[in-house]
XYZ file of C-alpha atoms in Angstrom:
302
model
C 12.145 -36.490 3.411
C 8.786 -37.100 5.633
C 8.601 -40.191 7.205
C 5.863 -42.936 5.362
C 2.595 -41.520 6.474
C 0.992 -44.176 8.935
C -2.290 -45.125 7.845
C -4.538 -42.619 7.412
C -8.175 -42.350 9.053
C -11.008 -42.053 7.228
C -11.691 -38.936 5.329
C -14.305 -36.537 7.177
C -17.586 -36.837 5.110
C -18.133 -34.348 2.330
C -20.995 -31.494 2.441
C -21.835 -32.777 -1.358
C -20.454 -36.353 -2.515
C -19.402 -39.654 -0.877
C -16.894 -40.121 1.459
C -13.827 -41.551 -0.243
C -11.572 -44.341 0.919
C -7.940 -43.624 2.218
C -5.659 -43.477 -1.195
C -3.219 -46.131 -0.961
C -2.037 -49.563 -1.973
C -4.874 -51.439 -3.630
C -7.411 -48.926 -3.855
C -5.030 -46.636 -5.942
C -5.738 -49.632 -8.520
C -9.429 -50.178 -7.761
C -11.023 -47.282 -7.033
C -10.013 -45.628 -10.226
C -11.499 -48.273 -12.313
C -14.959 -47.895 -10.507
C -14.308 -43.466 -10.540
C -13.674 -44.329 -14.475
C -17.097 -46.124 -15.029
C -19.446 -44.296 -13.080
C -18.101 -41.083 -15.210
C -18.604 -42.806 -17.968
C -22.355 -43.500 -17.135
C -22.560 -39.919 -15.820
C -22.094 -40.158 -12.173
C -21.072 -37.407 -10.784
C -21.393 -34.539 -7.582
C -20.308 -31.405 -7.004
C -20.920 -28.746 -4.205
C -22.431 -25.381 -4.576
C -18.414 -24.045 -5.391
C -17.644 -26.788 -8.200
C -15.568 -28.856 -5.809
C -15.708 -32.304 -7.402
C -14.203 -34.329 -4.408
C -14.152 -37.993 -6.613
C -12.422 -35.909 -9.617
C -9.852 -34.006 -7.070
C -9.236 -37.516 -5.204
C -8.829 -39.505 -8.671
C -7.541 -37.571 -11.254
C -5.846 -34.307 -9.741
C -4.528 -35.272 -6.459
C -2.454 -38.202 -8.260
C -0.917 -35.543 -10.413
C 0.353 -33.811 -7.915
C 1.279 -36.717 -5.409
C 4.013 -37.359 -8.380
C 6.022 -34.181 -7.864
C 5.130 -34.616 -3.108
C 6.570 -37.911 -3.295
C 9.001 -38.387 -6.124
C 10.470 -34.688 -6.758
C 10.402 -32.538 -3.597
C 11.561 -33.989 -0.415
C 8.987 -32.496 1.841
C 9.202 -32.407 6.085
C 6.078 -31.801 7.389
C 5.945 -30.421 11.043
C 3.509 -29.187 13.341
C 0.296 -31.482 11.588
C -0.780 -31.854 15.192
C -1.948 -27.784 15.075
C -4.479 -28.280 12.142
C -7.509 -29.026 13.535
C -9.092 -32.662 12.869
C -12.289 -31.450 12.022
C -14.309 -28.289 12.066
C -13.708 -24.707 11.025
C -9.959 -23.078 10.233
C -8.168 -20.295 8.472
C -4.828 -21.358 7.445
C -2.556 -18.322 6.531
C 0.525 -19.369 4.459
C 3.937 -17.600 2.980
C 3.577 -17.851 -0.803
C 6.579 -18.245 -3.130
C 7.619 -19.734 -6.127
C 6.486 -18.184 -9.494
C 4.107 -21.030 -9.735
C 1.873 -22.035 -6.953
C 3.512 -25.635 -6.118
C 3.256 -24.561 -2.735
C -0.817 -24.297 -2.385
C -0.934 -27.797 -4.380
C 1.933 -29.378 -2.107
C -0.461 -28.390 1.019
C -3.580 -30.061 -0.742
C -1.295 -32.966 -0.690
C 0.150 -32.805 3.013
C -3.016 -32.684 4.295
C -4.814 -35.040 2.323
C -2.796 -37.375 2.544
C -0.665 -37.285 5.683
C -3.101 -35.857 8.228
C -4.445 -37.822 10.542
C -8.394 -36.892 9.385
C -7.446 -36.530 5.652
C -8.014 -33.043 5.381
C -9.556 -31.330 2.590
C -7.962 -28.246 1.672
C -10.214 -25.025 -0.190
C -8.100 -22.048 -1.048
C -9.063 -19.073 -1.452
C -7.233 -18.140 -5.328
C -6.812 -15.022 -7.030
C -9.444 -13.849 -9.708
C -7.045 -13.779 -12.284
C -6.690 -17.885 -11.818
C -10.380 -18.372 -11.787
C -10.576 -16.081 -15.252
C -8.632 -18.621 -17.237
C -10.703 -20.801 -19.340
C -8.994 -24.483 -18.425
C -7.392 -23.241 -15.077
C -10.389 -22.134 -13.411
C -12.699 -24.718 -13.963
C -9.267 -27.092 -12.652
C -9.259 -24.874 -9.630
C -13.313 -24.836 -9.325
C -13.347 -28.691 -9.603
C -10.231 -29.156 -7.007
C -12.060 -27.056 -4.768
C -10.663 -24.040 -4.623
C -12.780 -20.659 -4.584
C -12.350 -16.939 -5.127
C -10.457 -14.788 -2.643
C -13.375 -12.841 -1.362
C -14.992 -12.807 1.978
C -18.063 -14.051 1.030
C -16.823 -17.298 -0.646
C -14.289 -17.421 2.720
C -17.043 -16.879 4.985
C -19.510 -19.161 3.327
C -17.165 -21.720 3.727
C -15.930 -21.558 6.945
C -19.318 -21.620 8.217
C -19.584 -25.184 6.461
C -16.841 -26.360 9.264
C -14.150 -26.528 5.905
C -10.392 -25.966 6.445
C -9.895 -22.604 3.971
C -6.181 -21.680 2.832
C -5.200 -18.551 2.113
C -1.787 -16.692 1.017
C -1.891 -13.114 2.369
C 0.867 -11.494 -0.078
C -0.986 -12.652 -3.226
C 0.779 -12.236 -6.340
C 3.366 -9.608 -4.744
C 4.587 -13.336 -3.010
C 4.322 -15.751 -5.423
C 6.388 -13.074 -7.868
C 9.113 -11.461 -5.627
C 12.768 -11.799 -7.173
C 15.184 -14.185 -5.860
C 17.192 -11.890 -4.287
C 14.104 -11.269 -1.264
C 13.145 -14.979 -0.789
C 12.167 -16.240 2.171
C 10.552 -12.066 3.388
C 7.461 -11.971 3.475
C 5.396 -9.387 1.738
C 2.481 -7.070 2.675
C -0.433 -8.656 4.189
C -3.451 -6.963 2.628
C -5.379 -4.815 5.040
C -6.058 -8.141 7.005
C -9.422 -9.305 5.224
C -8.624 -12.852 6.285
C -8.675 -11.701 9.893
C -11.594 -9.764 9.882
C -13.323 -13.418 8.307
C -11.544 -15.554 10.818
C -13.209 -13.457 13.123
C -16.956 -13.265 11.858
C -16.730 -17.208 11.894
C -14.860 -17.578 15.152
C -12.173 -19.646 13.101
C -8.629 -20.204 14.883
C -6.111 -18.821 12.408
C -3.507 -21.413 11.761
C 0.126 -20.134 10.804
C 1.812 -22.196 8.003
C 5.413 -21.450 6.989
C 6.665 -23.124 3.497
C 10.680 -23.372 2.600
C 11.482 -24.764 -0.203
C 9.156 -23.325 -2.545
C 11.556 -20.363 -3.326
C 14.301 -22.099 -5.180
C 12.132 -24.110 -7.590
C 12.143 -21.401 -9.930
C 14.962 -18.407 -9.245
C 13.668 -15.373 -10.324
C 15.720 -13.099 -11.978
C 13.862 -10.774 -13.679
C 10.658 -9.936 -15.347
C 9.634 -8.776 -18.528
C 6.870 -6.260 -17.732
C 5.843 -5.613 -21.524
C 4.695 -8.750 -22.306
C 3.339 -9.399 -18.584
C 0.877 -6.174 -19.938
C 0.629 -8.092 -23.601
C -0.773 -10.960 -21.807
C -2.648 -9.578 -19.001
C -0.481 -11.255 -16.116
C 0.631 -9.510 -13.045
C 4.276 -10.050 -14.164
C 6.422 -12.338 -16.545
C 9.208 -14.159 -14.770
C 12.877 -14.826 -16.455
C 14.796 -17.299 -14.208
C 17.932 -19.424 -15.143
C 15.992 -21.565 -17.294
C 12.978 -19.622 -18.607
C 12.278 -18.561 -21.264
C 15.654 -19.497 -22.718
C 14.770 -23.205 -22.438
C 11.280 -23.043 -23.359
C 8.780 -25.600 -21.888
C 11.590 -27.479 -20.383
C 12.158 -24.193 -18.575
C 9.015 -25.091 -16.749
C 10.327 -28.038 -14.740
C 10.642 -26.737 -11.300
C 14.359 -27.688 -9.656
C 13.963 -30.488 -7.123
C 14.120 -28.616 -4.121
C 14.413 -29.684 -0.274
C 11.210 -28.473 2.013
C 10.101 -28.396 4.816
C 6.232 -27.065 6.037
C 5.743 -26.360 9.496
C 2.288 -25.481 10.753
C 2.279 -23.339 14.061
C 0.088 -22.970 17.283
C -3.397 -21.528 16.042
C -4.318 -18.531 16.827
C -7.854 -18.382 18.762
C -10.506 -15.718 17.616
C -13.791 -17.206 19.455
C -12.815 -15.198 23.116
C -13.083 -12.156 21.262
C -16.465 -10.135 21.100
C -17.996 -10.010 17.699
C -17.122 -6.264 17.194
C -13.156 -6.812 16.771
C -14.351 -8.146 13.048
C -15.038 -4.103 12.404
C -12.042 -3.065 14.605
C -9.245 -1.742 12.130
C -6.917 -1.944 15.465
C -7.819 -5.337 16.558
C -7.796 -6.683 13.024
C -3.885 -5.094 12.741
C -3.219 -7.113 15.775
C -3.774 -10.375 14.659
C -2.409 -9.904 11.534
C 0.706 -8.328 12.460
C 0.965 -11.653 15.437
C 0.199 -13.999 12.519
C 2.689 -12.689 9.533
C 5.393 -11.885 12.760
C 5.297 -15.653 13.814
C 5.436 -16.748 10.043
C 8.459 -14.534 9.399
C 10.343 -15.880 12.320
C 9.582 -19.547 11.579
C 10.767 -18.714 7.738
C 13.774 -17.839 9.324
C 14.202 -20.307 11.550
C 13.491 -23.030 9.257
C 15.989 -21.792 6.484
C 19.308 -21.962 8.795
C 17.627 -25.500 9.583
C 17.525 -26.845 6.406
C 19.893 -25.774 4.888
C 21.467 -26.357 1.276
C 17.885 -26.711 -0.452
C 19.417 -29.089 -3.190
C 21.176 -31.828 -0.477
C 19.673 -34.057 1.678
């Protein structure tokens, strides 16, 4: 597991709403009682996405801490390569059926980088048409996948995630964990470049075991309007209790940026430039996936 964080600096200053005190020991018992009455008397601020940073930093982020701290055993390596303040692309691997692995990097870099990091991913607008998971998403921070939204906030000096291999990631069968996908046609690099944003490369493992899939059921995935339906081990035979993802070992290693701001402002409209990058980016993910996987290990043993 990651070491105990050491104490963490104070967060960078949000665009819209207060800067928040580091979460830990007794303000994990305080500051939710003051969070509780000034929503009760209305209090609140959000930026021009929805991002609600006292809601994220009270309500959601604990949520989630529960499954970083007490169900995965998560290594983080490489925090040193996300920039402590300013503008950055972060391009991950995704896996996993469900996301766990954009929420576990909220966490990571919330709470164990040095500048408390504030992560805003760029999601999928599918996530942002569900009635109770997009406004969730909206008020954690998150934002549509487009380059507008991307651009927009880059240019606010945020640290934007995105997963390259969308849903063709997050819904590959067991059998190809751990390869990585399609990239798009490299959106994210023509952005990164616009904005000048160093590209940071971020390579998960662990996320692929939590839920083995199988199979699919593509008829109801079409019932339901879902890019697929996932059968693994456990659902749906179990039900609900199929949900609980398997306590999994991982580690999530964040690699040398990649610079954009030496390059001349045409390369954002430069198909073979744009290839470039993108190919350099998903090559040096792929060969820290690989890497990191005869390093770790059995995923279920220490």
């Amino acid at each position: 597991m990651a070491p105990d964080p050491a104490p963490r600096a104070p967060a960078c200053p949000d665009t819209d709403g207060p800067a928040l005190p580091p979460a830990g020991g007794a303000d994990r018992v305080a500051d939710p009682l003051d969070f509780f009455r000034r929503r009760l008397e209305g209090e609140r601020r959000v930026d021009e996405f929805g991002f609600d940073p006292e809601l994220t930093d009270h309500a959601l982020l604990p949520l989630m801490r529960l499954f970083y701290e007490h169900w995965f055993r998560i290594e983080l390596r490489g925090l040193d390569n996300v920039p402590g303040s300013g503008r950055a692309l972060l391009v991950a691997n995704h896996s996993g059926v469900l996301p766990f692995d954009a929420l576990m990097l909220q966490v990571a870099l919330r709470d164990h980088h040095p500048a408390g990091r504030r992560l805003r991913m760029l999601v999928a607008d599918l996530v942002l048409d569900l009635p109770l998971l997009s406004g969730l998403a909206r008020r954690a921070g998150h934002t549509l996948a487009s380059p507008d939204d991307a651009e927009r906030l880059l240019r606010r000096e945020e640290l934007v995630g995105v997963f390259p291999e969308g849903f063709k990631g997050i819904g590959k069968p067991f059998a190809e964990r751990y390869r990585l996908q399609r990239f798009g046609r490299g959106g994210y690099v023509a952005t990164a470049l616009r904005t000048r944003a160093p590209i940071v490369p971020c390579s998960i493992v662990g996320a692929e075991e939590i839920y083995p899939k199988v199979g699919e059921l593509p008829a109801l995935a079409r019932l339901l309007g879902l890019p697929y339906f996932p059968v693994t081990p456990a659902f749906p035979l179990l039900g609900p209790l199929g949900l609980v993802p398997l306590p999994t070992r991982w580690i999530i290693e964040f690699g040398t940026p990649v610079g954009t701001a030496h390059l001349a402002a045409e390369a954002a409209d430069d198909p073979a430039a744009i290839g470039a990058i993108s190919d350099e980016v998903r090559g040096e993910i792929q060969r820290t996936l690989d890497r990191l996987v005869v390093e770790r290990g059995d995923p279920f043993r220490d």
